[in-house]
Amino acid sequence: MKTREEALAYGLTFPDTYDDTPFHDTNWRLVRYKGNDKAFLWTYEMNGFININLKCDPEKAFFWREIYKSVIPAYHQNKKHWITVILDGSIPDSDIELVIAESYDLISDSPAKRIYE
């Protein structure tokens, strides 16, 4: 996975998601969950590469940063709970897809809804 379009297309495969461009800067495109309007996939270009910011469990964030040089603390977001994945071709698509799926799960989870159900 190397392009913004690939990342956005994969993010949009999850239930109840939509593409959003909330800022005046068109460099930023997000995928949000309709249930709460929270973004779980942020895309932007920086230093010639497409970057994606993803919500991540802090322990897993440490794990991903240790394994891949292209996973760093999130640009412009909470460094403990968000990571930036630089789409430079060094990370297998399966791992990128896994981290995107985990981000979706963290954003779309509603403990109150689970209790109610």
Short mmCIF file of C-alpha atoms in Angstrom, two decimals:
data_model
loop_
_atom_site.label_atom_id
_atom_site.label_comp_id
_atom_site.label_asym_id
_atom_site.label_seq_id
_atom_site.Cartn_x
_atom_site.Cartn_y
_atom_site.Cartn_z
CA MET A 1 0.00 0.00 0.00
CA LYS A 2 1.63 3.22 -1.17
CA THR A 3 -1.13 5.61 -2.18
CA ARG A 4 -3.72 7.69 -0.42
CA GLU A 5 -6.39 6.16 -2.64
CA GLU A 6 -5.46 2.63 -1.54
CA ALA A 7 -5.55 3.60 2.15
CA LEU A 8 -8.86 5.46 1.82
CA ALA A 9 -10.42 2.64 -0.24
CA TYR A 10 -9.45 0.09 2.42
CA GLY A 11 -10.75 2.30 5.24
CA LEU A 12 -14.06 2.66 3.46
CA THR A 13 -14.56 -1.13 3.37
CA PHE A 14 -15.52 -1.07 7.05
CA PRO A 15 -19.22 -0.76 7.96
CA ASP A 16 -20.75 2.70 8.37
CA THR A 17 -17.74 4.73 7.24
CA TYR A 18 -17.39 7.81 5.06
CA ASP A 19 -14.68 9.97 3.47
CA ASP A 20 -14.32 13.50 4.85
CA THR A 21 -12.23 16.61 4.15
CA PRO A 22 -12.91 18.74 7.25
CA PHE A 23 -10.10 21.27 6.91
CA HIS A 24 -9.48 24.07 4.45
CA ASP A 25 -6.31 22.17 3.52
CA THR A 26 -7.21 19.52 0.91
CA ASN A 27 -4.04 17.64 1.80
CA TRP A 28 -5.97 16.13 4.73
CA ARG A 29 -8.56 13.43 3.96
CA LEU A 30 -10.10 11.29 6.68
CA VAL A 31 -12.24 8.21 7.02
CA ARG A 32 -14.81 8.51 9.80
CA TYR A 33 -17.19 6.16 11.52
CA LYS A 34 -20.84 7.27 11.12
CA GLY A 35 -21.86 6.03 14.57
CA ASN A 36 -19.96 8.81 16.35
CA ASP A 37 -18.32 10.81 13.52
CA LYS A 38 -14.85 10.02 14.88
CA ALA A 39 -12.00 9.65 12.41
CA PHE A 40 -9.95 6.47 12.54
CA LEU A 41 -7.83 7.02 9.40
CA TRP A 42 -6.19 10.37 8.62
CA THR A 43 -4.26 10.76 5.36
CA TYR A 44 -1.88 13.52 4.29
CA GLU A 45 1.25 13.99 2.21
CA MET A 46 4.49 14.97 3.92
CA ASN A 47 8.09 14.84 2.71
CA GLY A 48 7.05 13.20 -0.56
CA PHE A 49 5.17 10.29 1.05
CA ILE A 50 1.56 9.65 1.95
CA ASN A 51 1.21 9.27 5.72
CA ILE A 52 -1.69 7.79 7.61
CA ASN A 53 -2.48 8.46 11.26
CA LEU A 54 -4.22 5.66 13.10
CA LYS A 55 -5.55 5.22 16.62
CA CYS A 56 -3.62 2.49 18.39
CA ASP A 57 -3.49 0.81 21.78
CA PRO A 58 -0.40 2.30 23.50
CA GLU A 59 1.28 -1.10 23.95
CA LYS A 60 0.70 -2.00 20.31
CA ALA A 61 1.90 1.44 19.22
CA PHE A 62 5.23 0.70 20.91
CA PHE A 63 5.34 -2.70 19.18
CA TRP A 64 4.70 -1.26 15.69
CA ARG A 65 7.30 1.49 16.17
CA GLU A 66 9.88 -1.07 17.26
CA ILE A 67 9.30 -3.30 14.22
CA TYR A 68 9.10 -0.68 11.44
CA LYS A 69 11.11 2.51 10.98
CA SER A 70 8.16 3.85 8.96
CA VAL A 71 5.88 3.79 12.01
CA ILE A 72 6.42 6.83 14.19
CA PRO A 73 4.54 8.74 16.88
CA ALA A 74 1.58 10.47 15.25
CA TYR A 75 2.09 13.82 13.61
CA HIS A 76 -0.13 16.49 15.17
CA GLN A 77 -1.99 14.03 17.45
CA ASN A 78 -1.62 12.37 20.84
CA LYS A 79 1.65 10.43 20.63
CA LYS A 80 0.51 7.81 23.14
CA HIS A 81 -2.69 6.77 21.38
CA TRP A 82 -1.95 7.54 17.71
CA ILE A 83 0.73 6.42 15.26
CA THR A 84 1.78 7.66 11.84
CA VAL A 85 2.44 5.04 9.19
CA ILE A 86 4.56 6.33 6.32
CA LEU A 87 3.48 4.59 3.12
CA ASP A 88 6.97 4.14 1.68
CA GLY A 89 6.56 0.48 0.64
CA SER A 90 8.55 -0.91 3.57
CA ILE A 91 5.55 -2.30 5.46
CA PRO A 92 3.57 -5.28 4.11
CA ASP A 93 -0.01 -4.46 3.12
CA SER A 94 -1.29 -7.08 5.55
CA ASP A 95 0.27 -5.23 8.50
CA ILE A 96 -1.05 -1.86 7.33
CA GLU A 97 -4.51 -3.36 6.93
CA LEU A 98 -4.29 -4.87 10.43
CA VAL A 99 -3.41 -1.52 12.02
CA ILE A 100 -6.21 0.22 10.10
CA ALA A 101 -8.67 -2.45 11.29
CA GLU A 102 -7.50 -2.03 14.89
CA SER A 103 -7.96 1.74 14.59
CA TYR A 104 -11.50 1.23 13.28
CA ASP A 105 -12.28 -1.16 16.16
CA LEU A 106 -11.04 1.35 18.75
CA ILE A 107 -13.05 4.22 17.28
CA SER A 108 -16.25 2.31 16.59
CA ASP A 109 -16.41 0.50 19.94
CA SER A 110 -19.09 1.76 22.30
CA PRO A 111 -19.00 0.23 25.79
CA ALA A 112 -22.30 1.91 26.68
CA LYS A 113 -23.95 0.44 23.59
CA ARG A 114 -22.59 -3.02 24.42
CA ILE A 115 -23.98 -2.80 27.95
CA TYR A 116 -27.35 -1.58 26.66
CA GLU A 117 -27.56 -4.41 24.12
#
